[in-house]
Short mmCIF file of C-alpha atoms in Angstrom, two decimals:
data_model
loop_
_atom_site.label_atom_id
_atom_site.label_comp_id
_atom_site.label_asym_id
_atom_site.label_seq_id
_atom_site.Cartn_x
_atom_site.Cartn_y
_atom_site.Cartn_z
CA MET A 1 0.00 -0.08 -0.05
CA SER A 2 1.91 2.88 -1.01
CA SER A 3 1.45 6.48 0.37
CA SER A 4 -1.04 8.85 -1.62
CA GLY A 5 -0.72 11.77 0.62
CA LYS A 6 -2.49 13.29 3.39
CA VAL A 7 -6.33 14.16 3.79
CA ILE A 8 -8.17 15.74 6.23
CA VAL A 9 -11.82 14.63 6.66
CA VAL A 10 -14.03 17.00 8.20
CA GLY A 11 -16.95 14.99 10.03
CA ALA A 12 -16.36 11.96 12.25
CA GLY A 13 -19.98 10.37 11.44
CA ILE A 14 -20.35 7.03 9.44
CA VAL A 15 -20.00 8.76 6.21
CA GLY A 16 -16.68 10.49 7.18
CA LEU A 17 -15.29 7.89 9.01
CA ALA A 18 -16.20 5.40 5.96
CA THR A 19 -14.30 7.70 3.74
CA ALA A 20 -11.42 8.01 6.01
CA TRP A 21 -11.34 4.00 6.14
CA HIS A 22 -11.24 3.53 2.10
CA LEU A 23 -8.59 6.44 1.86
CA GLN A 24 -6.48 4.49 3.86
CA GLU A 25 -7.19 1.56 1.73
CA HIS A 26 -5.77 3.42 -1.07
CA GLY A 27 -2.75 4.43 0.89
CA PHE A 28 -3.71 7.93 1.91
CA GLU A 29 -2.69 9.20 5.50
CA VAL A 30 -5.94 10.29 7.24
CA SER A 31 -6.78 12.74 9.84
CA VAL A 32 -10.39 13.18 10.98
CA LEU A 33 -11.44 16.44 12.65
CA ASP A 34 -14.88 16.76 14.47
CA ARG A 35 -16.35 19.62 16.56
CA ASP A 36 -17.71 17.12 19.16
CA GLY A 37 -16.68 13.52 18.54
CA VAL A 38 -17.23 10.38 16.78
CA ALA A 39 -20.94 9.94 16.15
CA ALA A 40 -21.73 13.03 17.84
CA GLY A 41 -24.61 13.82 15.31
CA SER A 42 -26.95 12.05 13.44
CA SER A 43 -25.01 8.89 13.31
CA TRP A 44 -25.54 8.11 16.97
CA GLY A 45 -29.24 8.19 17.90
CA ASN A 46 -30.86 7.15 14.54
CA ALA A 47 -32.60 3.84 14.27
CA GLY A 48 -29.57 2.12 12.65
CA TRP A 49 -31.46 0.41 9.68
CA LEU A 50 -29.40 -1.11 6.92
CA ALA A 51 -32.82 -1.42 4.79
CA PRO A 52 -32.01 -0.36 1.13
CA ALA A 53 -35.64 -1.32 0.44
CA LYS A 54 -36.27 1.64 2.32
CA THR A 55 -33.81 4.27 1.05
CA ILE A 56 -36.09 6.01 -1.07
CA PRO A 57 -36.82 9.59 -1.87
CA LEU A 58 -38.51 11.56 0.90
CA SER A 59 -40.58 13.59 -1.36
CA GLU A 60 -43.30 11.80 -2.63
CA PRO A 61 -46.63 12.48 -4.24
CA GLY A 62 -48.57 12.04 -0.81
CA LEU A 63 -47.10 15.09 0.51
CA TRP A 64 -49.61 16.95 -1.35
CA THR A 65 -52.35 15.13 0.60
CA TYR A 66 -51.19 15.23 3.96
CA GLY A 67 -48.13 17.56 4.15
CA PRO A 68 -50.12 21.05 4.36
CA LYS A 69 -51.91 19.71 7.17
CA GLU A 70 -49.12 18.17 8.96
CA LEU A 71 -46.58 20.42 8.54
CA PHE A 72 -47.65 22.94 11.04
CA ASN A 73 -49.01 20.80 13.53
CA PRO A 74 -46.45 20.74 16.45
CA VAL A 75 -47.43 17.14 17.09
CA SER A 76 -47.28 15.69 13.71
CA PRO A 77 -44.50 13.36 12.88
CA MET A 78 -43.33 15.79 10.03
CA HIS A 79 -43.13 19.35 11.56
CA MET A 80 -41.79 22.60 10.39
CA PRO A 81 -42.21 25.81 12.73
CA LEU A 82 -44.29 28.61 11.34
CA ARG A 83 -41.68 31.58 11.46
CA VAL A 84 -40.29 34.19 9.02
CA ASP A 85 -37.07 32.09 7.74
CA PRO A 86 -36.38 32.54 3.95
CA LYS A 87 -33.83 29.61 3.64
CA LEU A 88 -36.41 27.27 5.38
CA TRP A 89 -39.31 28.19 2.99
CA LEU A 90 -37.12 28.11 0.10
CA PHE A 91 -36.19 24.49 0.93
CA LEU A 92 -39.68 23.85 1.54
CA ALA A 93 -40.47 25.11 -1.73
CA GLN A 94 -38.07 22.98 -3.64
CA PHE A 95 -38.83 19.96 -1.46
CA MET A 96 -42.56 20.18 -2.49
CA ALA A 97 -41.48 20.96 -6.08
CA GLN A 98 -40.18 17.09 -5.96
CA ALA A 99 -43.40 15.39 -4.71
CA PHE A 100 -44.58 14.31 -8.10
CA GLN A 101 -44.27 10.53 -9.21
CA ARG A 102 -42.37 11.46 -12.27
CA LYS A 103 -39.58 13.04 -10.06
CA TRP A 104 -39.74 10.46 -7.51
CA ASP A 105 -39.06 7.78 -10.13
CA SER A 106 -36.07 9.86 -11.22
CA THR A 107 -34.54 9.86 -7.90
CA MET A 108 -35.30 6.37 -7.05
CA ALA A 109 -33.63 5.56 -10.13
CA ASP A 110 -30.50 7.46 -9.43
CA LEU A 111 -30.63 5.76 -5.61
CA THR A 112 -31.07 2.08 -6.71
CA GLU A 113 -27.62 1.67 -8.09
CA ILE A 114 -26.09 2.68 -4.57
CA ASP A 115 -28.81 0.99 -2.85
CA LYS A 116 -27.83 -2.63 -4.30
CA VAL A 117 -24.31 -2.23 -3.32
CA ALA A 118 -25.27 -0.92 0.36
CA LEU A 119 -24.98 -4.22 2.16
CA GLU A 120 -21.90 -5.19 0.35
CA ALA A 121 -20.09 -2.10 1.67
CA PHE A 122 -20.76 -3.05 5.27
CA ASP A 123 -19.31 -6.54 4.48
CA GLU A 124 -16.28 -4.96 3.12
CA LEU A 125 -15.84 -3.15 6.17
CA SER A 126 -16.12 -6.45 8.23
CA ILE A 127 -13.98 -8.32 6.17
CA GLY A 128 -11.09 -5.50 6.45
CA GLY A 129 -11.19 -5.59 10.36
CA VAL A 130 -14.08 -3.25 11.42
CA GLU A 131 -15.43 -5.41 14.55
CA GLY A 132 -18.72 -3.70 14.62
CA LEU A 133 -21.72 -6.12 13.90
CA THR A 134 -24.67 -6.21 11.51
CA HIS A 135 -28.00 -7.84 12.44
CA GLU A 136 -29.99 -9.77 9.87
CA GLY A 137 -33.89 -8.95 9.72
CA PRO A 138 -36.58 -9.68 9.20
CA PHE A 139 -38.24 -6.23 9.78
CA VAL A 140 -41.98 -6.11 10.79
CA ILE A 141 -44.12 -3.60 9.24
CA GLY A 142 -47.38 -2.85 11.15
CA PHE A 143 -50.47 -1.22 10.58
CA GLU A 144 -53.71 -0.95 12.48
CA GLU A 145 -56.02 -1.49 9.39
CA GLU A 146 -55.49 -2.56 5.71
CA ARG A 147 -56.00 1.04 4.46
CA GLN A 148 -52.93 2.38 6.39
CA SER A 149 -50.62 -0.14 4.35
CA ALA A 150 -51.46 1.36 0.83
CA GLY A 151 -48.67 3.84 0.89
CA PHE A 152 -46.16 1.57 2.05
CA ARG A 153 -46.90 -1.15 -0.22
CA LYS A 154 -46.83 1.64 -3.31
CA GLU A 155 -43.43 2.49 -2.28
CA ILE A 156 -42.19 -1.09 -2.00
CA ASP A 157 -43.76 -1.47 -5.64
CA GLY A 158 -41.94 1.49 -6.58
CA VAL A 159 -38.34 0.06 -5.07
CA SER A 160 -39.13 -3.33 -6.94
CA ARG A 161 -40.03 -1.68 -10.11
CA HIS A 162 -36.64 -0.01 -10.42
CA GLY A 163 -34.79 -3.12 -9.89
CA GLN A 164 -34.32 -4.08 -6.25
CA LYS A 165 -35.21 -7.49 -5.23
CA VAL A 166 -37.48 -6.88 -2.24
CA GLU A 167 -38.78 -10.04 -0.60
CA MET A 168 -42.13 -9.23 1.63
CA SER A 169 -44.95 -11.43 2.72
CA ARG A 170 -47.92 -11.12 5.02
CA LEU A 171 -47.30 -11.79 8.89
CA GLU A 172 -50.08 -13.29 10.43
CA ASN A 173 -49.33 -12.98 13.97
CA PRO A 174 -47.08 -9.79 14.20
CA GLN A 175 -46.55 -10.17 18.09
CA GLU A 176 -44.67 -13.50 17.18
CA LEU A 177 -42.00 -11.08 15.82
CA ALA A 178 -42.40 -8.16 17.58
CA PRO A 179 -43.88 -8.95 21.10
CA MET A 180 -44.20 -5.45 22.04
CA LEU A 181 -46.80 -4.56 19.67
CA ASN A 182 -50.39 -4.77 21.06
CA GLU A 183 -53.64 -6.07 19.62
CA GLN A 184 -54.16 -2.69 17.69
CA ILE A 185 -51.79 -3.73 15.04
CA GLN A 186 -53.88 -6.05 12.90
CA VAL A 187 -52.15 -6.03 9.62
CA ALA A 188 -48.39 -6.79 9.23
CA TYR A 189 -45.70 -7.86 6.83
CA ARG A 190 -42.34 -9.51 7.14
CA LEU A 191 -39.77 -7.73 5.06
CA GLU A 192 -36.63 -9.88 4.48
CA GLY A 193 -33.09 -8.71 3.31
CA GLN A 194 -32.68 -5.78 5.28
CA ARG A 195 -30.37 -5.26 8.49
CA PHE A 196 -29.55 -3.10 11.34
CA ILE A 197 -26.90 -2.02 13.49
CA GLU A 198 -26.30 -0.67 16.90
CA PRO A 199 -25.45 2.86 15.60
CA GLY A 200 -23.17 4.27 18.30
CA PRO A 201 -21.14 1.14 18.96
CA TYR A 202 -21.07 0.43 14.99
CA VAL A 203 -19.60 3.95 14.32
CA GLN A 204 -17.31 3.83 17.32
CA SER A 205 -15.86 0.31 16.00
CA LEU A 206 -15.35 2.16 12.67
CA ALA A 207 -13.33 4.68 14.20
CA ASP A 208 -11.26 2.60 16.26
CA ALA A 209 -10.35 0.40 12.94
CA VAL A 210 -9.16 3.90 11.00
CA VAL A 211 -6.96 4.59 14.29
CA LYS A 212 -5.49 1.13 14.38
CA ARG A 213 -4.47 1.55 11.02
CA GLY A 214 -2.55 4.68 11.56
CA GLY A 215 -5.27 7.53 11.41
CA VAL A 216 -5.75 10.49 13.52
CA ILE A 217 -9.33 11.41 15.02
CA ARG A 218 -9.56 14.71 17.02
CA ALA A 219 -12.36 15.48 18.67
CA GLY A 220 -12.98 19.21 19.84
CA ALA A 221 -11.39 20.55 16.51
CA GLU A 222 -14.29 22.66 15.10
CA VAL A 223 -13.43 23.57 11.48
CA VAL A 224 -14.91 26.94 10.52
CA HIS A 225 -13.46 27.68 6.94
CA VAL A 226 -11.90 25.35 4.31
CA ALA A 227 -9.23 27.40 2.45
CA LYS A 228 -8.51 26.25 -1.47
CA GLY A 229 -5.01 26.00 -2.69
CA ASP A 230 -2.30 23.86 -4.23
CA ARG A 231 -2.61 22.37 -0.56
CA PRO A 232 -5.96 23.12 0.86
CA ALA A 233 -6.16 23.94 4.49
CA VAL A 234 -8.56 23.95 7.30
CA ILE A 235 -9.16 26.74 9.62
CA LEU A 236 -10.06 26.04 13.22
CA ALA A 237 -12.24 27.88 15.71
CA ASP A 238 -9.01 28.38 17.59
CA GLY A 239 -7.52 30.34 14.62
CA SER A 240 -4.90 27.44 13.79
CA ARG A 241 -4.55 26.23 10.24
CA GLU A 242 -3.72 22.56 9.06
CA GLU A 243 -2.90 21.65 5.56
CA ALA A 244 -3.29 18.77 3.44
CA ASP A 245 -3.12 17.30 -0.17
CA LYS A 246 -7.06 16.62 0.03
CA VAL A 247 -9.95 17.82 2.14
CA VAL A 248 -13.40 15.92 2.59
CA VAL A 249 -16.18 18.02 4.15
CA ALA A 250 -18.47 15.45 5.58
CA THR A 251 -20.39 17.59 8.30
CA GLY A 252 -23.81 16.52 7.52
CA ALA A 253 -26.31 19.34 8.20
CA TRP A 254 -23.56 21.89 8.56
CA LEU A 255 -22.29 21.32 5.05
CA PRO A 256 -23.26 24.14 3.16
CA GLY A 257 -21.16 26.62 5.71
CA LEU A 258 -17.86 25.19 4.44
CA THR A 259 -18.70 24.22 0.71
CA ARG A 260 -21.02 26.93 -0.81
CA GLU A 261 -18.13 29.06 -1.80
CA TYR A 262 -16.95 25.96 -3.84
CA GLY A 263 -19.73 25.74 -5.79
CA VAL A 264 -22.43 23.42 -3.79
CA LYS A 265 -25.36 25.35 -4.12
CA THR A 266 -27.91 22.45 -3.41
CA LEU A 267 -29.63 23.59 -0.31
CA VAL A 268 -29.10 21.17 2.63
CA GLN A 269 -31.81 21.26 5.52
CA ALA A 270 -31.45 19.89 9.04
CA GLY A 271 -34.39 17.08 8.97
CA ARG A 272 -34.32 16.52 12.59
CA GLY A 273 -35.00 13.07 14.05
CA TYR A 274 -35.66 12.20 17.73
CA SER A 275 -35.22 8.91 19.62
CA PHE A 276 -35.31 7.31 23.12
CA SER A 277 -34.76 3.73 24.36
CA VAL A 278 -36.90 1.89 26.49
CA ALA A 279 -37.17 -1.67 28.40
CA THR A 280 -39.77 -4.22 27.03
CA ASP A 281 -41.30 -7.04 28.87
CA ILE A 282 -40.01 -9.46 26.49
CA PRO A 283 -36.62 -8.62 24.80
CA ALA A 284 -36.69 -7.27 21.29
CA LYS A 285 -35.09 -9.24 18.50
CA HIS A 286 -36.15 -7.55 15.18
CA SER A 287 -36.56 -3.87 13.78
CA VAL A 288 -40.29 -2.65 13.53
CA TYR A 289 -41.63 -0.38 11.32
CA LEU A 290 -44.94 1.81 11.99
CA PRO A 291 -45.29 3.61 8.78
CA HIS A 292 -48.60 5.27 9.53
CA HIS A 293 -47.21 6.72 12.92
CA ARG A 294 -43.78 7.20 11.39
CA MET A 295 -41.74 5.35 13.95
CA ALA A 296 -38.75 3.09 13.22
CA CYS A 297 -37.57 0.80 16.12
CA THR A 298 -34.78 -1.12 16.55
CA PRO A 299 -33.21 -3.45 19.36
CA TYR A 300 -30.50 -1.28 20.98
CA GLU A 301 -28.00 -2.73 23.42
CA GLY A 302 -30.42 -4.62 25.36
CA ARG A 303 -33.61 -2.05 25.32
CA PHE A 304 -35.68 -0.90 22.34
CA ARG A 305 -34.95 2.39 20.77
CA ILE A 306 -37.79 4.14 19.24
CA ALA A 307 -37.16 6.78 16.66
CA GLY A 308 -39.62 9.29 14.66
CA THR A 309 -40.25 12.71 13.02
CA MET A 310 -38.88 14.65 10.56
CA GLU A 311 -38.64 18.40 12.04
CA PHE A 312 -37.18 20.81 9.61
CA ARG A 313 -35.28 23.37 12.08
CA GLY A 314 -31.90 24.87 12.27
CA PRO A 315 -29.34 22.07 13.29
CA ASP A 316 -28.27 23.80 16.25
CA GLU A 317 -31.59 24.66 17.89
CA PRO A 318 -32.81 23.28 21.18
CA PHE A 319 -34.20 20.01 22.03
CA GLN A 320 -37.97 20.13 21.61
CA GLN A 321 -39.38 17.71 24.32
CA GLY A 322 -42.90 18.05 22.72
CA ARG A 323 -41.55 16.17 19.87
CA VAL A 324 -40.48 13.18 22.16
CA ASP A 325 -43.91 13.67 24.17
CA ALA A 326 -45.67 13.09 20.70
CA ILE A 327 -43.84 9.89 19.95
CA VAL A 328 -44.62 8.56 23.07
CA SER A 329 -48.45 9.35 22.70
CA GLN A 330 -48.25 7.40 19.40
CA ALA A 331 -46.33 4.71 20.76
CA LYS A 332 -48.67 4.04 23.67
CA LYS A 333 -51.72 3.15 21.20
CA VAL A 334 -49.99 0.34 19.61
CA MET A 335 -47.32 -0.96 21.90
CA ARG A 336 -47.74 -3.00 25.18
CA GLY A 337 -45.46 -4.09 28.05
CA ILE A 338 -43.18 -1.13 28.16
CA ASP A 339 -42.96 1.59 30.82
CA PHE A 340 -42.62 4.81 28.75
CA ASN A 341 -41.48 6.76 31.84
CA ASP A 342 -38.49 4.91 32.10
CA ARG A 343 -37.01 6.56 28.98
CA GLN A 344 -33.31 6.85 28.41
CA ASP A 345 -31.05 8.38 25.80
CA GLU A 346 -33.52 11.14 24.76
CA TRP A 347 -31.76 12.37 21.52
CA VAL A 348 -32.40 14.81 18.36
CA GLY A 349 -29.97 14.57 15.52
CA SER A 350 -29.92 16.99 12.31
CA ARG A 351 -30.08 14.67 9.26
CA PRO A 352 -29.03 16.61 6.18
CA VAL A 353 -31.86 16.56 3.84
CA THR A 354 -31.47 17.91 0.06
CA PRO A 355 -34.82 19.07 -1.88
CA ASP A 356 -34.17 16.59 -4.63
CA GLY A 357 -33.36 13.49 -2.50
CA ARG A 358 -30.18 12.72 -3.90
CA PRO A 359 -27.03 12.98 -1.52
CA LEU A 360 -23.70 15.02 -2.39
CA ILE A 361 -20.95 13.14 -3.27
CA GLY A 362 -17.69 14.28 -5.24
CA GLN A 363 -15.33 16.98 -6.24
CA THR A 364 -16.13 20.80 -5.56
CA LYS A 365 -15.14 23.61 -7.96
CA ALA A 366 -11.90 23.64 -5.63
CA GLU A 367 -9.71 21.01 -7.20
CA ASN A 368 -8.72 19.17 -3.89
CA ILE A 369 -11.72 19.61 -1.88
CA TYR A 370 -14.45 17.03 -1.89
CA VAL A 371 -18.02 16.58 -0.16
CA ALA A 372 -19.66 13.66 1.14
CA GLY A 373 -23.16 14.36 2.63
CA GLY A 374 -26.86 15.27 2.15
CA HIS A 375 -28.14 11.78 2.54
CA GLY A 376 -31.11 12.55 4.63
CA MET A 377 -32.31 9.70 6.75
CA TRP A 378 -30.13 7.18 4.78
CA GLY A 379 -26.57 8.16 5.84
CA VAL A 380 -26.04 5.21 7.88
CA VAL A 381 -26.92 2.78 5.27
CA LEU A 382 -25.45 4.60 2.38
CA GLY A 383 -22.06 5.70 4.50
CA PRO A 384 -19.84 2.81 3.86
CA ALA A 385 -20.61 2.77 -0.23
CA THR A 386 -20.28 6.59 -0.22
CA GLY A 387 -16.70 6.39 1.29
CA LYS A 388 -15.81 3.50 -1.01
CA TYR A 389 -16.75 5.36 -4.32
CA LEU A 390 -15.52 8.80 -2.98
CA ALA A 391 -12.17 7.49 -2.05
CA GLU A 392 -12.05 5.96 -5.44
CA LEU A 393 -12.61 9.08 -7.17
CA MET A 394 -9.96 10.87 -4.94
CA ALA A 395 -7.39 8.03 -5.69
CA THR A 396 -7.88 7.52 -9.67
CA GLY A 397 -9.80 10.72 -10.85
CA ASN A 398 -12.54 8.50 -11.99
CA THR A 399 -16.15 8.98 -10.84
CA ASN A 400 -17.90 5.68 -10.26
CA PRO A 401 -21.19 5.60 -12.33
CA ILE A 402 -23.08 4.82 -9.08
CA ILE A 403 -22.29 8.10 -7.72
CA LYS A 404 -22.06 10.41 -10.81
CA PRO A 405 -25.97 11.56 -10.33
CA PHE A 406 -24.75 12.87 -6.88
CA ASP A 407 -22.32 15.36 -8.11
CA PRO A 408 -22.44 18.15 -5.70
CA LEU A 409 -22.20 20.92 -8.27
CA ARG A 410 -25.44 19.91 -9.94
#
């Protein structure tokens, strides 16, 4: 493995760390800088789903039916505060402009190829020494009545139509696999071929692998500017400057502040998700999805993590307790054997959402400055594949067709 120079990766979430790991595969010396630390953002508290069958465009035609009513309802799963905020309103306008079947299909076609290789990319990390585990499905998809399932089944049909093989069957007794669901869940499906991780421990294992192979990871290193040049540099909040041969910006919802001047004009809006964990009378073994209530649930370190909501706010705005209370209110309707007063790990994370549902992966207008972000809810499942193909581009100059639709200069 010959040396190919030094790279600074800004951002220690799964996308930044996977990129660092693959850059090491190409012989680069890597330093990863993060304001807070490993998995401190949306890589920590999410549902940990490795579910290519659900890695789909967020903006879909149904938004025109339920979106206007839900968006400004403070307890709805999708929420935007009613305020004077031109950037937020511009994002909403562009997001809604994508909510047509033709545009959904276009984005889905572009996501399909990276969806197909997403799980293989996790296997590659495992073979390469990353000790974090991925857990096999099935996923349990539950509804209170048949009509609630129509939208979900349409999404799965759309995913299949674009070339993914999706195996799903009716589950006659949902409590057999998901004993925390109560009798209100009358309709259920078993979704095969998906996996999940425990996000915090998994991302830490990826960080450990990067360090074990000679990489440096620094917490408390807040990058406030990236300067172009033959040797680009990052400027830190303390005024210090560090140069490298190449820089990768993988800062999630904070990405625009470091990349806009280099031609990355696509809006990136924080779509904040909330989660917490609870104990269940019978230990959880499988991921559970309740589409009607927009709750994604996963076994997590002996407990059951319940995640939900899409809240369009600024990435650094305070935690909104009302969002967790709304999830609890909905969960109580369809779950049993849970003491919801014993909540742990209450969390909010800012997922980086683009209006067109496509990530931003590739080179900026500055020759040696690259970007990896904008995955929305799918940063975990697409992180390793993103890192693989971005590192390939940086090492060889060749853009793999899989990431070509995600050009950050589009």
